[in-house]
């Protein structure tokens, strides 16, 4: 049985992650009190109730202290049943903005009557033992709901050919680096379609932009060297036991060169036998 604990900051996207997991075949249970975790595991393993993929959500609604969090994990360890932890994170500013936009109230603000800044800080402290043991961590600060869903599905769907989940993300440096990036390629040194009037409002998803970027000899050589590096490095990450790897490709605005190269890198990784997901974080931004 695949047993997954989904946890993380309130407002970081756990609900979207659980919806995605349900859609790919997980039996999901939300808001599990710490003391019930071992019983849920027993139920999932029982006879006709035995389930192959189970995901349970644990957060500050059912955990009230660091000690309680550690006790819950110890109780689960005593069952000697393998499990993984998926931790959804986001920076404090993003959490505050999301609560403001949705006009919802942080659960610890309700339970303890404290300001949201204090609630977020205390929540991080309570959940830290889970984050330290998490096999998968997704920072959703710069992700849309759809991108969050795609990231979760990329981790838990169709990974048969390789034990390492691989994602390639294009981004704009002006909007900040993806916090989860393991490898970053900066393609701002290459010819920029932004300054070509007929290409300015297109993206690297358009063939005209791809043709312009890749027509430059330095672009072709840059891609060749990236491919050579990845051919050598990716098997080393797999051998080391890394479960997820993010390759981030950045240009100034995240629309032209980075999208072009992210697509090329994704295609090459697929030829190497991996199953990369390719996302374009900033390609649709208007500012």
PDB file of C-alpha atoms in Angstrom:
ATOM      1  CA  UNK A   1       0.000   0.000   0.000  1.00  0.00           C
ATOM      2  CA  UNK A   2       1.172   3.524  -0.797  1.00  0.00           C
ATOM      3  CA  UNK A   3       0.475   5.630   2.298  1.00  0.00           C
ATOM      4  CA  UNK A   4       0.933   9.369   1.887  1.00  0.00           C
ATOM      5  CA  UNK A   5       0.638  12.117   4.501  1.00  0.00           C
ATOM      6  CA  UNK A   6      -0.329  15.451   2.938  1.00  0.00           C
ATOM      7  CA  UNK A   7       0.504  18.400   5.148  1.00  0.00           C
ATOM      8  CA  UNK A   8       1.765  21.958   5.072  1.00  0.00           C
ATOM      9  CA  UNK A   9       0.848  25.548   5.725  1.00  0.00           C
ATOM     10  CA  UNK A  10      -2.782  26.599   5.774  1.00  0.00           C
ATOM     11  CA  UNK A  11      -3.356  28.421   2.507  1.00  0.00           C
ATOM     12  CA  UNK A  12      -0.480  26.673   0.710  1.00  0.00           C
ATOM     13  CA  UNK A  13      -2.729  24.553  -1.509  1.00  0.00           C
ATOM     14  CA  UNK A  14      -3.389  21.293   0.340  1.00  0.00           C
ATOM     15  CA  UNK A  15      -7.005  21.135  -0.833  1.00  0.00           C
ATOM     16  CA  UNK A  16      -5.951  21.412  -4.465  1.00  0.00           C
ATOM     17  CA  UNK A  17      -3.301  18.738  -3.908  1.00  0.00           C
ATOM     18  CA  UNK A  18      -5.836  16.363  -2.355  1.00  0.00           C
ATOM     19  CA  UNK A  19      -8.252  16.911  -5.240  1.00  0.00           C
ATOM     20  CA  UNK A  20      -5.472  16.046  -7.667  1.00  0.00           C
ATOM     21  CA  UNK A  21      -4.575  12.909  -5.714  1.00  0.00           C
ATOM     22  CA  UNK A  22      -8.205  11.770  -5.697  1.00  0.00           C
ATOM     23  CA  UNK A  23      -8.346  12.196  -9.457  1.00  0.00           C
ATOM     24  CA  UNK A  24      -5.383   9.856  -9.961  1.00  0.00           C
ATOM     25  CA  UNK A  25      -6.703   7.095  -7.716  1.00  0.00           C
ATOM     26  CA  UNK A  26      -5.821   7.930  -4.114  1.00  0.00           C
ATOM     27  CA  UNK A  27      -8.337   7.308  -1.323  1.00  0.00           C
ATOM     28  CA  UNK A  28      -8.122  10.621   0.548  1.00  0.00           C
ATOM     29  CA  UNK A  29      -9.125  11.517   4.108  1.00  0.00           C
ATOM     30  CA  UNK A  30      -9.019  15.137   5.253  1.00  0.00           C
ATOM     31  CA  UNK A  31      -8.378  16.698   8.673  1.00  0.00           C
ATOM     32  CA  UNK A  32      -7.085  13.681  10.599  1.00  0.00           C
ATOM     33  CA  UNK A  33      -6.562  14.215  14.362  1.00  0.00           C
ATOM     34  CA  UNK A  34      -3.076  13.101  15.381  1.00  0.00           C
ATOM     35  CA  UNK A  35      -4.311  10.309  17.629  1.00  0.00           C
ATOM     36  CA  UNK A  36      -6.310   8.663  14.839  1.00  0.00           C
ATOM     37  CA  UNK A  37      -3.424   8.319  12.395  1.00  0.00           C
ATOM     38  CA  UNK A  38      -2.420   4.732  13.388  1.00  0.00           C
ATOM     39  CA  UNK A  39      -6.082   3.656  13.332  1.00  0.00           C
ATOM     40  CA  UNK A  40      -6.530   5.042   9.855  1.00  0.00           C
ATOM     41  CA  UNK A  41      -3.557   2.968   8.757  1.00  0.00           C
ATOM     42  CA  UNK A  42      -5.094  -0.160  10.352  1.00  0.00           C
ATOM     43  CA  UNK A  43      -8.398   0.494   8.601  1.00  0.00           C
ATOM     44  CA  UNK A  44      -6.702   0.904   5.225  1.00  0.00           C
ATOM     45  CA  UNK A  45      -4.946  -2.452   5.629  1.00  0.00           C
ATOM     46  CA  UNK A  46      -7.957  -4.490   6.762  1.00  0.00           C
ATOM     47  CA  UNK A  47      -9.207  -7.346   4.572  1.00  0.00           C
ATOM     48  CA  UNK A  48     -11.809  -6.212   2.082  1.00  0.00           C
ATOM     49  CA  UNK A  49     -11.143  -2.588   3.026  1.00  0.00           C
ATOM     50  CA  UNK A  50      -7.506  -2.849   1.978  1.00  0.00           C
ATOM     51  CA  UNK A  51      -6.594   0.092  -0.225  1.00  0.00           C
ATOM     52  CA  UNK A  52      -3.638   0.429  -2.562  1.00  0.00           C
ATOM     53  CA  UNK A  53      -3.146   4.226  -2.429  1.00  0.00           C
ATOM     54  CA  UNK A  54      -4.142   6.244   0.621  1.00  0.00           C
ATOM     55  CA  UNK A  55      -3.540   9.923   1.356  1.00  0.00           C
ATOM     56  CA  UNK A  56      -4.396  11.571   4.672  1.00  0.00           C
ATOM     57  CA  UNK A  57      -4.276  15.269   5.444  1.00  0.00           C
ATOM     58  CA  UNK A  58      -2.664  16.337   8.713  1.00  0.00           C
ATOM     59  CA  UNK A  59      -2.366  19.989   9.670  1.00  0.00           C
ATOM     60  CA  UNK A  60      -2.886  22.366  12.588  1.00  0.00           C
ATOM     61  CA  UNK A  61      -6.565  21.495  12.751  1.00  0.00           C
ATOM     62  CA  UNK A  62      -5.499  18.138  14.219  1.00  0.00           C
ATOM     63  CA  UNK A  63      -2.043  19.002  15.555  1.00  0.00           C
ATOM     64  CA  UNK A  64      -1.609  21.507  18.358  1.00  0.00           C
ATOM     65  CA  UNK A  65       2.058  21.283  19.362  1.00  0.00           C
ATOM     66  CA  UNK A  66       5.477  20.093  18.216  1.00  0.00           C
ATOM     67  CA  UNK A  67       5.310  17.295  20.799  1.00  0.00           C
ATOM     68  CA  UNK A  68       1.968  16.099  19.426  1.00  0.00           C
ATOM     69  CA  UNK A  69       3.343  16.112  15.882  1.00  0.00           C
ATOM     70  CA  UNK A  70       6.367  14.051  16.893  1.00  0.00           C
ATOM     71  CA  UNK A  71       4.187  11.640  18.891  1.00  0.00           C
ATOM     72  CA  UNK A  72       1.950  11.059  15.862  1.00  0.00           C
ATOM     73  CA  UNK A  73       4.958  10.213  13.684  1.00  0.00           C
ATOM     74  CA  UNK A  74       6.396   7.909  16.347  1.00  0.00           C
ATOM     75  CA  UNK A  75       3.090   6.055  16.581  1.00  0.00           C
ATOM     76  CA  UNK A  76       3.113   5.596  12.826  1.00  0.00           C
ATOM     77  CA  UNK A  77       6.735   4.413  12.855  1.00  0.00           C
ATOM     78  CA  UNK A  78       5.791   1.717  15.378  1.00  0.00           C
ATOM     79  CA  UNK A  79       3.495   0.215  12.746  1.00  0.00           C
ATOM     80  CA  UNK A  80       6.603  -0.412  10.591  1.00  0.00           C
ATOM     81  CA  UNK A  81       4.625   0.550   7.521  1.00  0.00           C
ATOM     82  CA  UNK A  82       6.452   2.667   4.924  1.00  0.00           C
ATOM     83  CA  UNK A  83       4.937   6.061   4.244  1.00  0.00           C
ATOM     84  CA  UNK A  84       5.842   9.299   2.496  1.00  0.00           C
ATOM     85  CA  UNK A  85       5.134  12.921   3.376  1.00  0.00           C
ATOM     86  CA  UNK A  86       4.108  15.609   0.894  1.00  0.00           C
ATOM     87  CA  UNK A  87       4.589  19.094   2.358  1.00  0.00           C
ATOM     88  CA  UNK A  88       2.899  22.108   0.739  1.00  0.00           C
ATOM     89  CA  UNK A  89       4.670  25.360   1.574  1.00  0.00           C
ATOM     90  CA  UNK A  90       4.460  29.058   0.646  1.00  0.00           C
ATOM     91  CA  UNK A  91       6.085  32.215   1.884  1.00  0.00           C
ATOM     92  CA  UNK A  92       4.372  34.328   4.553  1.00  0.00           C
ATOM     93  CA  UNK A  93       3.412  37.139   2.169  1.00  0.00           C
ATOM     94  CA  UNK A  94       1.671  34.696  -0.154  1.00  0.00           C
ATOM     95  CA  UNK A  95      -0.231  33.071   2.714  1.00  0.00           C
ATOM     96  CA  UNK A  96      -1.432  36.456   3.964  1.00  0.00           C
ATOM     97  CA  UNK A  97      -2.418  37.548   0.454  1.00  0.00           C
ATOM     98  CA  UNK A  98      -4.410  34.385  -0.194  1.00  0.00           C
ATOM     99  CA  UNK A  99      -6.354  34.732   3.031  1.00  0.00           C
ATOM    100  CA  UNK A 100      -7.072  38.361   2.231  1.00  0.00           C
ATOM    101  CA  UNK A 101      -8.236  37.551  -1.302  1.00  0.00           C
ATOM    102  CA  UNK A 102     -10.502  34.695  -0.204  1.00  0.00           C
ATOM    103  CA  UNK A 103     -11.679  36.553   2.926  1.00  0.00           C
ATOM    104  CA  UNK A 104     -11.181  33.403   4.946  1.00  0.00           C
ATOM    105  CA  UNK A 105      -9.625  33.231   8.401  1.00  0.00           C
ATOM    106  CA  UNK A 106      -6.541  31.225   9.357  1.00  0.00           C
ATOM    107  CA  UNK A 107      -7.604  28.275  11.576  1.00  0.00           C
ATOM    108  CA  UNK A 108      -5.183  29.249  14.355  1.00  0.00           C
ATOM    109  CA  UNK A 109      -6.472  32.805  14.302  1.00  0.00           C
ATOM    110  CA  UNK A 110      -9.914  31.378  15.074  1.00  0.00           C
ATOM    111  CA  UNK A 111      -8.778  28.798  17.628  1.00  0.00           C
ATOM    112  CA  UNK A 112      -6.351  30.993  19.593  1.00  0.00           C
ATOM    113  CA  UNK A 113      -7.514  34.502  18.735  1.00  0.00           C
ATOM    114  CA  UNK A 114      -4.086  35.639  17.537  1.00  0.00           C
ATOM    115  CA  UNK A 115      -3.041  37.810  14.527  1.00  0.00           C
ATOM    116  CA  UNK A 116      -2.384  35.993  11.263  1.00  0.00           C
ATOM    117  CA  UNK A 117       1.371  36.801  11.375  1.00  0.00           C
ATOM    118  CA  UNK A 118       1.654  35.031  14.732  1.00  0.00           C
ATOM    119  CA  UNK A 119      -0.578  32.205  13.524  1.00  0.00           C
ATOM    120  CA  UNK A 120       1.629  31.506  10.497  1.00  0.00           C
ATOM    121  CA  UNK A 121       4.794  31.552  12.622  1.00  0.00           C
ATOM    122  CA  UNK A 122       3.320  29.179  15.193  1.00  0.00           C
ATOM    123  CA  UNK A 123       1.985  26.887  12.481  1.00  0.00           C
ATOM    124  CA  UNK A 124       5.450  26.599  10.919  1.00  0.00           C
ATOM    125  CA  UNK A 125       6.870  25.625  14.311  1.00  0.00           C
ATOM    126  CA  UNK A 126       4.236  22.934  14.904  1.00  0.00           C
ATOM    127  CA  UNK A 127       4.655  21.431  11.428  1.00  0.00           C
ATOM    128  CA  UNK A 128       8.464  21.564  11.328  1.00  0.00           C
ATOM    129  CA  UNK A 129       8.928  17.862  12.264  1.00  0.00           C
ATOM    130  CA  UNK A 130       6.754  16.916   9.291  1.00  0.00           C
ATOM    131  CA  UNK A 131       8.669  19.216   6.943  1.00  0.00           C
ATOM    132  CA  UNK A 132      11.997  17.790   8.085  1.00  0.00           C
ATOM    133  CA  UNK A 133      10.839  14.278   7.210  1.00  0.00           C
ATOM    134  CA  UNK A 134       9.015  15.192   3.996  1.00  0.00           C
ATOM    135  CA  UNK A 135      10.081  13.285   0.904  1.00  0.00           C
ATOM    136  CA  UNK A 136       8.295  15.779  -1.335  1.00  0.00           C
ATOM    137  CA  UNK A 137       8.153  19.549  -0.788  1.00  0.00           C
ATOM    138  CA  UNK A 138       6.255  21.893  -3.108  1.00  0.00           C
ATOM    139  CA  UNK A 139       6.573  25.644  -2.697  1.00  0.00           C
ATOM    140  CA  UNK A 140       3.348  27.020  -4.181  1.00  0.00           C
ATOM    141  CA  UNK A 141       4.192  30.712  -3.697  1.00  0.00           C
ATOM    142  CA  UNK A 142       4.494  31.354  -7.434  1.00  0.00           C
ATOM    143  CA  UNK A 143       2.204  28.574  -8.669  1.00  0.00           C
ATOM    144  CA  UNK A 144      -1.351  28.871  -9.901  1.00  0.00           C
ATOM    145  CA  UNK A 145      -3.904  26.285  -8.814  1.00  0.00           C
ATOM    146  CA  UNK A 146      -3.508  24.530 -12.170  1.00  0.00           C
ATOM    147  CA  UNK A 147       0.292  24.472 -11.862  1.00  0.00           C
ATOM    148  CA  UNK A 148       0.038  23.104  -8.326  1.00  0.00           C
ATOM    149  CA  UNK A 149      -2.231  20.341  -9.572  1.00  0.00           C
ATOM    150  CA  UNK A 150       0.148  19.515 -12.415  1.00  0.00           C
ATOM    151  CA  UNK A 151       3.094  19.361 -10.012  1.00  0.00           C
ATOM    152  CA  UNK A 152       1.275  16.931  -7.693  1.00  0.00           C
ATOM    153  CA  UNK A 153       0.170  14.731 -10.572  1.00  0.00           C
ATOM    154  CA  UNK A 154       3.710  14.777 -11.940  1.00  0.00           C
ATOM    155  CA  UNK A 155       4.982  13.380  -8.643  1.00  0.00           C
ATOM    156  CA  UNK A 156       2.498  10.542  -8.232  1.00  0.00           C
ATOM    157  CA  UNK A 157       1.296   9.573 -11.716  1.00  0.00           C
ATOM    158  CA  UNK A 158       3.076   7.461 -14.318  1.00  0.00           C
ATOM    159  CA  UNK A 159       6.551   7.443 -12.804  1.00  0.00           C
ATOM    160  CA  UNK A 160       7.141   3.852 -13.898  1.00  0.00           C
ATOM    161  CA  UNK A 161      10.206   4.380 -16.053  1.00  0.00           C
ATOM    162  CA  UNK A 162      12.211   6.275 -13.473  1.00  0.00           C
ATOM    163  CA  UNK A 163      12.161   6.584  -9.688  1.00  0.00           C
ATOM    164  CA  UNK A 164      12.926  10.298  -9.928  1.00  0.00           C
ATOM    165  CA  UNK A 165      10.185  12.772 -10.793  1.00  0.00           C
ATOM    166  CA  UNK A 166      11.586  15.397 -13.154  1.00  0.00           C
ATOM    167  CA  UNK A 167      10.095  18.822 -13.826  1.00  0.00           C
ATOM    168  CA  UNK A 168      11.304  21.592 -16.121  1.00  0.00           C
ATOM    169  CA  UNK A 169      10.068  25.119 -15.389  1.00  0.00           C
ATOM    170  CA  UNK A 170      10.598  28.314 -17.362  1.00  0.00           C
ATOM    171  CA  UNK A 171      10.519  31.575 -15.414  1.00  0.00           C
ATOM    172  CA  UNK A 172      11.348  35.267 -15.533  1.00  0.00           C
ATOM    173  CA  UNK A 173      14.152  36.539 -13.315  1.00  0.00           C
ATOM    174  CA  UNK A 174      12.221  39.793 -12.802  1.00  0.00           C
ATOM    175  CA  UNK A 175       9.600  37.777 -10.890  1.00  0.00           C
ATOM    176  CA  UNK A 176      12.054  35.770  -8.790  1.00  0.00           C
ATOM    177  CA  UNK A 177      13.648  32.334  -8.838  1.00  0.00           C
ATOM    178  CA  UNK A 178      11.509  29.206  -8.276  1.00  0.00           C
ATOM    179  CA  UNK A 179      12.309  28.281  -4.674  1.00  0.00           C
ATOM    180  CA  UNK A 180      12.334  24.541  -5.399  1.00  0.00           C
ATOM    181  CA  UNK A 181      14.832  24.715  -8.263  1.00  0.00           C
ATOM    182  CA  UNK A 182      17.722  22.241  -8.062  1.00  0.00           C
ATOM    183  CA  UNK A 183      19.405  23.284 -11.327  1.00  0.00           C
ATOM    184  CA  UNK A 184      19.084  26.773 -12.834  1.00  0.00           C
ATOM    185  CA  UNK A 185      20.032  27.735 -16.376  1.00  0.00           C
ATOM    186  CA  UNK A 186      20.214  31.458 -17.197  1.00  0.00           C
ATOM    187  CA  UNK A 187      19.501  32.091 -20.891  1.00  0.00           C
ATOM    188  CA  UNK A 188      19.479  35.896 -20.712  1.00  0.00           C
ATOM    189  CA  UNK A 189      22.770  35.867 -22.652  1.00  0.00           C
ATOM    190  CA  UNK A 190      20.987  34.736 -25.836  1.00  0.00           C
ATOM    191  CA  UNK A 191      19.283  36.885 -28.538  1.00  0.00           C
ATOM    192  CA  UNK A 192      16.042  38.319 -27.176  1.00  0.00           C
ATOM    193  CA  UNK A 193      12.857  38.197 -29.339  1.00  0.00           C
ATOM    194  CA  UNK A 194      11.331  40.883 -27.120  1.00  0.00           C
ATOM    195  CA  UNK A 195      13.084  43.526 -29.232  1.00  0.00           C
ATOM    196  CA  UNK A 196      11.658  42.196 -32.496  1.00  0.00           C
ATOM    197  CA  UNK A 197       8.277  43.937 -32.978  1.00  0.00           C
ATOM    198  CA  UNK A 198       6.532  40.995 -34.660  1.00  0.00           C
ATOM    199  CA  UNK A 199       7.749  38.597 -31.925  1.00  0.00           C
ATOM    200  CA  UNK A 200       7.375  40.770 -28.829  1.00  0.00           C
ATOM    201  CA  UNK A 201       3.823  39.691 -28.027  1.00  0.00           C
ATOM    202  CA  UNK A 202       4.407  36.001 -28.795  1.00  0.00           C
ATOM    203  CA  UNK A 203       5.966  33.383 -26.522  1.00  0.00           C
ATOM    204  CA  UNK A 204       8.304  30.439 -26.807  1.00  0.00           C
ATOM    205  CA  UNK A 205       5.229  28.323 -27.541  1.00  0.00           C
ATOM    206  CA  UNK A 206       5.096  29.983 -30.983  1.00  0.00           C
ATOM    207  CA  UNK A 207       7.304  28.489 -33.695  1.00  0.00           C
ATOM    208  CA  UNK A 208       8.400  31.927 -34.940  1.00  0.00           C
ATOM    209  CA  UNK A 209       9.968  32.647 -31.545  1.00  0.00           C
ATOM    210  CA  UNK A 210      11.614  29.225 -31.399  1.00  0.00           C
ATOM    211  CA  UNK A 211      13.061  29.707 -34.888  1.00  0.00           C
ATOM    212  CA  UNK A 212      14.428  33.135 -33.956  1.00  0.00           C
ATOM    213  CA  UNK A 213      16.048  31.978 -30.694  1.00  0.00           C
ATOM    214  CA  UNK A 214      17.517  28.781 -32.109  1.00  0.00           C
ATOM    215  CA  UNK A 215      18.815  30.426 -35.296  1.00  0.00           C
ATOM    216  CA  UNK A 216      21.678  31.932 -33.315  1.00  0.00           C
ATOM    217  CA  UNK A 217      24.816  29.740 -33.224  1.00  0.00           C
ATOM    218  CA  UNK A 218      25.322  30.562 -29.547  1.00  0.00           C
ATOM    219  CA  UNK A 219      21.827  29.251 -28.755  1.00  0.00           C
ATOM    220  CA  UNK A 220      22.533  25.972 -30.502  1.00  0.00           C
ATOM    221  CA  UNK A 221      25.854  25.564 -28.718  1.00  0.00           C
ATOM    222  CA  UNK A 222      24.340  26.541 -25.360  1.00  0.00           C
ATOM    223  CA  UNK A 223      21.623  23.898 -25.760  1.00  0.00           C
ATOM    224  CA  UNK A 224      24.181  21.291 -26.808  1.00  0.00           C
ATOM    225  CA  UNK A 225      26.203  21.919 -23.651  1.00  0.00           C
ATOM    226  CA  UNK A 226      23.108  21.783 -21.447  1.00  0.00           C
ATOM    227  CA  UNK A 227      22.139  18.462 -23.009  1.00  0.00           C
ATOM    228  CA  UNK A 228      25.634  17.097 -22.461  1.00  0.00           C
ATOM    229  CA  UNK A 229      25.529  18.158 -18.809  1.00  0.00           C
ATOM    230  CA  UNK A 230      22.095  16.610 -18.217  1.00  0.00           C
ATOM    231  CA  UNK A 231      23.044  13.363 -19.930  1.00  0.00           C
ATOM    232  CA  UNK A 232      25.857  13.010 -17.418  1.00  0.00           C
ATOM    233  CA  UNK A 233      24.224  14.481 -14.306  1.00  0.00           C
ATOM    234  CA  UNK A 234      20.680  13.082 -14.277  1.00  0.00           C
ATOM    235  CA  UNK A 235      21.733   9.431 -13.757  1.00  0.00           C
ATOM    236  CA  UNK A 236      23.855  10.589 -10.817  1.00  0.00           C
ATOM    237  CA  UNK A 237      20.809  12.156  -9.153  1.00  0.00           C
ATOM    238  CA  UNK A 238      18.842   8.946  -9.715  1.00  0.00           C
ATOM    239  CA  UNK A 239      21.695   6.871  -8.283  1.00  0.00           C
ATOM    240  CA  UNK A 240      21.890   9.156  -5.241  1.00  0.00           C
ATOM    241  CA  UNK A 241      18.202   8.426  -4.588  1.00  0.00           C
ATOM    242  CA  UNK A 242      16.745  11.855  -5.287  1.00  0.00           C
ATOM    243  CA  UNK A 243      12.959  11.558  -5.589  1.00  0.00           C
ATOM    244  CA  UNK A 244      12.271  14.832  -7.383  1.00  0.00           C
ATOM    245  CA  UNK A 245      14.403  17.229  -9.403  1.00  0.00           C
ATOM    246  CA  UNK A 246      13.482  20.614 -10.815  1.00  0.00           C
ATOM    247  CA  UNK A 247      15.346  22.183 -13.719  1.00  0.00           C
ATOM    248  CA  UNK A 248      14.556  25.901 -13.941  1.00  0.00           C
ATOM    249  CA  UNK A 249      15.301  27.936 -17.068  1.00  0.00           C
ATOM    250  CA  UNK A 250      15.170  31.689 -16.742  1.00  0.00           C
ATOM    251  CA  UNK A 251      15.220  34.730 -18.985  1.00  0.00           C
ATOM    252  CA  UNK A 252      14.246  38.306 -18.177  1.00  0.00           C
ATOM    253  CA  UNK A 253      10.463  38.052 -18.462  1.00  0.00           C
ATOM    254  CA  UNK A 254       9.919  34.310 -18.738  1.00  0.00           C
ATOM    255  CA  UNK A 255       8.131  34.461 -22.094  1.00  0.00           C
ATOM    256  CA  UNK A 256      10.525  33.839 -24.977  1.00  0.00           C
ATOM    257  CA  UNK A 257      13.988  32.357 -24.491  1.00  0.00           C
ATOM    258  CA  UNK A 258      13.261  30.488 -21.259  1.00  0.00           C
ATOM    259  CA  UNK A 259      10.092  28.907 -22.674  1.00  0.00           C
ATOM    260  CA  UNK A 260      11.935  27.877 -25.822  1.00  0.00           C
ATOM    261  CA  UNK A 261      14.773  26.270 -23.888  1.00  0.00           C
ATOM    262  CA  UNK A 262      12.496  24.637 -21.308  1.00  0.00           C
ATOM    263  CA  UNK A 263      10.623  22.917 -24.114  1.00  0.00           C
ATOM    264  CA  UNK A 264      13.861  21.812 -25.780  1.00  0.00           C
ATOM    265  CA  UNK A 265      15.238  20.492 -22.481  1.00  0.00           C
ATOM    266  CA  UNK A 266      11.990  18.648 -21.771  1.00  0.00           C
ATOM    267  CA  UNK A 267      12.100  16.998 -25.185  1.00  0.00           C
ATOM    268  CA  UNK A 268      15.706  15.965 -24.656  1.00  0.00           C
ATOM    269  CA  UNK A 269      15.037  14.522 -21.189  1.00  0.00           C
ATOM    270  CA  UNK A 270      12.201  12.513 -22.682  1.00  0.00           C
ATOM    271  CA  UNK A 271      14.627  11.070 -25.225  1.00  0.00           C
ATOM    272  CA  UNK A 272      16.870  10.062 -22.325  1.00  0.00           C
ATOM    273  CA  UNK A 273      13.999   7.976 -20.917  1.00  0.00           C
ATOM    274  CA  UNK A 274      12.637  10.353 -18.259  1.00  0.00           C
ATOM    275  CA  UNK A 275       9.064  11.586 -18.040  1.00  0.00           C
ATOM    276  CA  UNK A 276       9.440  15.305 -17.385  1.00  0.00           C
ATOM    277  CA  UNK A 277       6.587  17.690 -16.773  1.00  0.00           C
ATOM    278  CA  UNK A 278       7.178  21.065 -18.445  1.00  0.00           C
ATOM    279  CA  UNK A 279       5.627  24.225 -17.028  1.00  0.00           C
ATOM    280  CA  UNK A 280       5.899  27.866 -18.002  1.00  0.00           C
ATOM    281  CA  UNK A 281       5.413  29.864 -14.827  1.00  0.00           C
ATOM    282  CA  UNK A 282       5.450  33.390 -16.216  1.00  0.00           C
ATOM    283  CA  UNK A 283       4.627  32.992 -19.906  1.00  0.00           C
ATOM    284  CA  UNK A 284       1.105  34.382 -19.507  1.00  0.00           C
ATOM    285  CA  UNK A 285       1.994  37.362 -17.353  1.00  0.00           C
ATOM    286  CA  UNK A 286       0.943  40.707 -18.793  1.00  0.00           C
ATOM    287  CA  UNK A 287       3.267  42.836 -16.655  1.00  0.00           C
TER     288      UNK A 287
END
